[in-house]
Short mmCIF file of N, CA, C and O in Angstrom, two decimals:
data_model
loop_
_atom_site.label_atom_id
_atom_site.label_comp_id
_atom_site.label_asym_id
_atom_site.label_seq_id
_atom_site.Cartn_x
_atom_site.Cartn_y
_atom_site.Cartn_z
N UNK A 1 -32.79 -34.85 7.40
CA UNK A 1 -32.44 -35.78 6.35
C UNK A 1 -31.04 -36.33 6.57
O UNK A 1 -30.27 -35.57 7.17
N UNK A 2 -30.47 -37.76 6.11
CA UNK A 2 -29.79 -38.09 6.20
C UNK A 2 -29.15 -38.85 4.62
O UNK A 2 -29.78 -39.67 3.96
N UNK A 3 -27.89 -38.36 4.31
CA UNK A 3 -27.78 -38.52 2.97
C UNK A 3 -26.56 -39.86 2.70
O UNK A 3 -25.73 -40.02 3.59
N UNK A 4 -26.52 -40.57 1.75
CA UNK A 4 -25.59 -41.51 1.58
C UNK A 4 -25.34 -41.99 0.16
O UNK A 4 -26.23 -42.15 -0.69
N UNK A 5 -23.78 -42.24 -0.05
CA UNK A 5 -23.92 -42.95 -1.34
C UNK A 5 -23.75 -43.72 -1.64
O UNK A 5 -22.65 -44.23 -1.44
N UNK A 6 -25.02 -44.53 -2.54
CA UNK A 6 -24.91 -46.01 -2.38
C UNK A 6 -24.34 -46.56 -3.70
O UNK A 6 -24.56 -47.72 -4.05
N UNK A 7 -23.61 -45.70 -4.43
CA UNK A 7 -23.09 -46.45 -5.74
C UNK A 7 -22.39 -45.16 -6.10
O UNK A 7 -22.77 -43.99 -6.23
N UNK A 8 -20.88 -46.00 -6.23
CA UNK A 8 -20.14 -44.68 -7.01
C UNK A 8 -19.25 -45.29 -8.15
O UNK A 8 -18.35 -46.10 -7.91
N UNK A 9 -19.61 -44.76 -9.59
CA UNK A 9 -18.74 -45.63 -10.81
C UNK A 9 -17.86 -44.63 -11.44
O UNK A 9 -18.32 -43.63 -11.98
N UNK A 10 -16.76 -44.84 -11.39
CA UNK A 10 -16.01 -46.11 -11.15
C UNK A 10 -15.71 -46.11 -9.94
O UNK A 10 -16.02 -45.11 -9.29
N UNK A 11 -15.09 -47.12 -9.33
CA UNK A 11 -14.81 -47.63 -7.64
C UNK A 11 -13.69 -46.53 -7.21
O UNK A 11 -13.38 -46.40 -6.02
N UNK A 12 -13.00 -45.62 -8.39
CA UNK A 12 -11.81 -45.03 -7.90
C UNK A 12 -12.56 -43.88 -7.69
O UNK A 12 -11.59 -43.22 -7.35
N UNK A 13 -13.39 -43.16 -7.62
CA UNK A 13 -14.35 -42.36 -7.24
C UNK A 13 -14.53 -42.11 -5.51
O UNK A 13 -14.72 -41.07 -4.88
N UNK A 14 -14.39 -43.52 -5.09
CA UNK A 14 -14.82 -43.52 -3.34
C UNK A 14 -13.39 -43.02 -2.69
O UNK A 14 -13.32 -42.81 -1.48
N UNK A 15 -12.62 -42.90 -3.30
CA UNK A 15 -11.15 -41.96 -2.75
C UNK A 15 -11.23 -40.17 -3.26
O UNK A 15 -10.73 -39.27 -2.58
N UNK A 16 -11.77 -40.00 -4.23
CA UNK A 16 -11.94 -38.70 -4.32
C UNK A 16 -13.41 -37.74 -4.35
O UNK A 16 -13.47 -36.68 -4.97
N UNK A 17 -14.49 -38.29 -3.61
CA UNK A 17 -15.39 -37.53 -3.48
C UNK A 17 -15.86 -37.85 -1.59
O UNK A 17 -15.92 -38.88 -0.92
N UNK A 18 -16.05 -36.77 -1.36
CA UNK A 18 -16.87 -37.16 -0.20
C UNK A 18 -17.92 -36.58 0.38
O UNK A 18 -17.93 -35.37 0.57
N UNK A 19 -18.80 -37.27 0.68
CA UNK A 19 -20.06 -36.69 0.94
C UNK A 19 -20.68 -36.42 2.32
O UNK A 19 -21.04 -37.35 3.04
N UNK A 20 -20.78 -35.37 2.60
CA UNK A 20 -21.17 -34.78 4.07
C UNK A 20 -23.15 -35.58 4.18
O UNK A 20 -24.18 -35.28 3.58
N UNK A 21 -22.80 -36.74 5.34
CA UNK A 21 -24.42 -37.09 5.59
C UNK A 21 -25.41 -35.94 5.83
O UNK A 21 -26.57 -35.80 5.43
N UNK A 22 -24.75 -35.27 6.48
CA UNK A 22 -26.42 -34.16 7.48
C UNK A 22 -26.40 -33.01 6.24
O UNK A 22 -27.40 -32.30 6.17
N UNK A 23 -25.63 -32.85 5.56
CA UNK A 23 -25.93 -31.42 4.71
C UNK A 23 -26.07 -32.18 3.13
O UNK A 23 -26.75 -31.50 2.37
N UNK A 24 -25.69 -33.12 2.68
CA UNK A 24 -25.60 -33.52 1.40
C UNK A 24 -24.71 -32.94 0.19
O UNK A 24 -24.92 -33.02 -1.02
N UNK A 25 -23.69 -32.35 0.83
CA UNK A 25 -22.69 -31.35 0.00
C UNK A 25 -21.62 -32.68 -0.25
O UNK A 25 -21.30 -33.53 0.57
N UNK A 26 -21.17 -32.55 -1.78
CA UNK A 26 -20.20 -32.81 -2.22
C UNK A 26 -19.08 -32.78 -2.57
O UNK A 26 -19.01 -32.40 -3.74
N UNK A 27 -17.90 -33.06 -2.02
CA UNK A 27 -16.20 -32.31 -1.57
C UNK A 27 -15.66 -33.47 -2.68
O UNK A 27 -16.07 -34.61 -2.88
N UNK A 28 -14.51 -32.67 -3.33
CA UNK A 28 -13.41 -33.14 -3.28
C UNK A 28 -12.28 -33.44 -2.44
O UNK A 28 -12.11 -32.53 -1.63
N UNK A 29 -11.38 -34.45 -2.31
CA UNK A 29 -10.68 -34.83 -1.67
C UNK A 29 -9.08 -35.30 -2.46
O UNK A 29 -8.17 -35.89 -1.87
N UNK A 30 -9.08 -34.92 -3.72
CA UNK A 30 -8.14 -34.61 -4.16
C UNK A 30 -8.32 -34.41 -5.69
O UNK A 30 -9.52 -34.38 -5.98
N UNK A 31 -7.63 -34.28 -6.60
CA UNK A 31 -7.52 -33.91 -7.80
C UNK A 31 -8.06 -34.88 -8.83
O UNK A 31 -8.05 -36.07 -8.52
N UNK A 32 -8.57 -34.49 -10.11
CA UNK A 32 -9.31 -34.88 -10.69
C UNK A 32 -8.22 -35.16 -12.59
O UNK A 32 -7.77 -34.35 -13.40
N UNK A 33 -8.24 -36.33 -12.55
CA UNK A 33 -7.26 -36.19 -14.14
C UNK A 33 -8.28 -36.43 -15.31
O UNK A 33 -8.57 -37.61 -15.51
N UNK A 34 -8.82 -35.55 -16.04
CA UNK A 34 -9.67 -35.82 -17.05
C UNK A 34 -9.08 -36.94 -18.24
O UNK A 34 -9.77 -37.65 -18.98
N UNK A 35 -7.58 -36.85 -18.16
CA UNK A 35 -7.28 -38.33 -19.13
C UNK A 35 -7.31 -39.37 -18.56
O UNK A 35 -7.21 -40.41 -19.20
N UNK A 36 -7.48 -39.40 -17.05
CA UNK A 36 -7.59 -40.95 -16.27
C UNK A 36 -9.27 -41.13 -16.38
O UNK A 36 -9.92 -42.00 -16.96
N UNK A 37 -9.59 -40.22 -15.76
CA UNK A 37 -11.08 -40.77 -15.49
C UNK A 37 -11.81 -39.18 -16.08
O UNK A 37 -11.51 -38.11 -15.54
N UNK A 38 -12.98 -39.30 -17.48
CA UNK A 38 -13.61 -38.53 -17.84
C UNK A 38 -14.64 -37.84 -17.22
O UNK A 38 -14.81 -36.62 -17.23
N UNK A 39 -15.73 -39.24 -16.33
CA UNK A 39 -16.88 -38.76 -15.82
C UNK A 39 -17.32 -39.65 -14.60
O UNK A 39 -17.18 -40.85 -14.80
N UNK A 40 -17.68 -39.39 -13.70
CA UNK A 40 -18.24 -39.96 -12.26
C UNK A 40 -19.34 -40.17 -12.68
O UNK A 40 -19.82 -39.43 -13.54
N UNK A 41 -20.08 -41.30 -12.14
CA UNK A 41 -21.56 -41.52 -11.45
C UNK A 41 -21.82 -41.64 -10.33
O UNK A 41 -21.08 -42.52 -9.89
N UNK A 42 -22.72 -41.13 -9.26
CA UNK A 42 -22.70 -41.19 -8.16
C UNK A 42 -24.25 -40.93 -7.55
O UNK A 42 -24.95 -39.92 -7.64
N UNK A 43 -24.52 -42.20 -6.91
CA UNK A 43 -26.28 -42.67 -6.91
C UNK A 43 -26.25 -42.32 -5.27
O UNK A 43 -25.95 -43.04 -4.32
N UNK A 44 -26.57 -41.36 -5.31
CA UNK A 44 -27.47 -40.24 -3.99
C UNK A 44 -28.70 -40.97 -3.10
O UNK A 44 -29.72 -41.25 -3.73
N UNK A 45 -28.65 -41.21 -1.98
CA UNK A 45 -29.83 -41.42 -1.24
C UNK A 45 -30.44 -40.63 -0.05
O UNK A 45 -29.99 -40.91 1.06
N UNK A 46 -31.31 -39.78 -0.12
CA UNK A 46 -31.80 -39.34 1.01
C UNK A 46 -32.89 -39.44 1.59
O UNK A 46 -33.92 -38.96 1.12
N UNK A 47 -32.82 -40.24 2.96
CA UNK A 47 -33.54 -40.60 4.01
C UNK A 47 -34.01 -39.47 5.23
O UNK A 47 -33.25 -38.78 5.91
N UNK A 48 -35.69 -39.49 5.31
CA UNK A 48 -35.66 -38.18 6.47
C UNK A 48 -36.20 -39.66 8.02
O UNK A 48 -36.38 -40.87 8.20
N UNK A 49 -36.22 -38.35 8.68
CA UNK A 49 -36.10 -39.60 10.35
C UNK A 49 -37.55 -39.25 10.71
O UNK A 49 -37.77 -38.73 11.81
N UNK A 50 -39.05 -39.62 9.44
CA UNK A 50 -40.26 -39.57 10.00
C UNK A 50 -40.70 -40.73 9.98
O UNK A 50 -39.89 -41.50 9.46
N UNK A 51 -42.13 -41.47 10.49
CA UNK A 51 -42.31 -42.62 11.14
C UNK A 51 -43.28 -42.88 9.75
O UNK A 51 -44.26 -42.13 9.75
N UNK A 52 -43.24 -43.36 9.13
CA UNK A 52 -42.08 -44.12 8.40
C UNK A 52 -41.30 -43.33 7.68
O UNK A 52 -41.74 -42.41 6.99
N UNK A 53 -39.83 -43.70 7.81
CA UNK A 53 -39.01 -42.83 7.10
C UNK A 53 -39.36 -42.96 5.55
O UNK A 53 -39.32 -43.99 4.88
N UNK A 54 -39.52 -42.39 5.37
CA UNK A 54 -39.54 -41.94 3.48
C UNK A 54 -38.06 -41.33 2.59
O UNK A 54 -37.26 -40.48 2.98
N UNK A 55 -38.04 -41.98 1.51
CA UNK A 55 -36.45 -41.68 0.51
C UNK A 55 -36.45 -41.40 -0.52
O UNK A 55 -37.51 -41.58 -1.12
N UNK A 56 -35.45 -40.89 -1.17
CA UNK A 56 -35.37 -40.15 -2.57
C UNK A 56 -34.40 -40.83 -3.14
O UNK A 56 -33.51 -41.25 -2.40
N UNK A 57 -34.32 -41.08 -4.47
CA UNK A 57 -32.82 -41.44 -4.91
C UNK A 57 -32.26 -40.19 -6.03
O UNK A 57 -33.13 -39.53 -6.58
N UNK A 58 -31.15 -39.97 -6.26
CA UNK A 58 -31.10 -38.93 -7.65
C UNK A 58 -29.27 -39.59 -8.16
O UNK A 58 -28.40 -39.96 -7.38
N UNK A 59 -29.22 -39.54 -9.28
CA UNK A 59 -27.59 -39.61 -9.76
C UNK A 59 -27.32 -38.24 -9.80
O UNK A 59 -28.09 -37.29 -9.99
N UNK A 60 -25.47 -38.29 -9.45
CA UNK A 60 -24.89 -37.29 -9.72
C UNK A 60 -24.18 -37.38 -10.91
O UNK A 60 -23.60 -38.40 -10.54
N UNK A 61 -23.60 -37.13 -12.37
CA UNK A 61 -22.57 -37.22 -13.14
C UNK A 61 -21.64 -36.11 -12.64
O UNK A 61 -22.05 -35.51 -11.65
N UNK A 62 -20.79 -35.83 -13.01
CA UNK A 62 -19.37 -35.01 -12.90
C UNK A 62 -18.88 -35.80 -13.98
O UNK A 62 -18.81 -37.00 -14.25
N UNK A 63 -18.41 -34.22 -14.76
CA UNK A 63 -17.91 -34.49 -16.15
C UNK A 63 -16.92 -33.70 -16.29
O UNK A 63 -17.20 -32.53 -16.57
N UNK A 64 -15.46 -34.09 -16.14
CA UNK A 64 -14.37 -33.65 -15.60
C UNK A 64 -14.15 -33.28 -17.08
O UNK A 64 -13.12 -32.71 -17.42
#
């Protein structure tokens, strides 16, 4: 499987999350201010490499 994210709200989100393609694990990449930003959305896609590839979608929230 190969994983990607195709929507992350708000846009200041794509500086502090990052997402490993081959495992689908979700990192922080720096600190999180619950009075700046309350809650993430983050729209998950995973693609496997069969003929025809077939996909999943799922949201993530994070509710800081």
């Amino acid at each position: 499987l190969m994983y990607s994210a195709s929507n992350i709200f708000p846009e200041k989100g794509l500086k502090v999350f990052l997402l490993n393609a081959k495992t689908g694990e979700i990192r922080l990449t720096g600190a999180l201010d619950y009075e700046d930003i309350r809650s993430y959305e983050i729209q998950i896609e995973a693609i496997d490499k069969g003929t025809p590839p077939l996909s999943g979608h799922c949201k993530v929230v994070v509710e800081v």
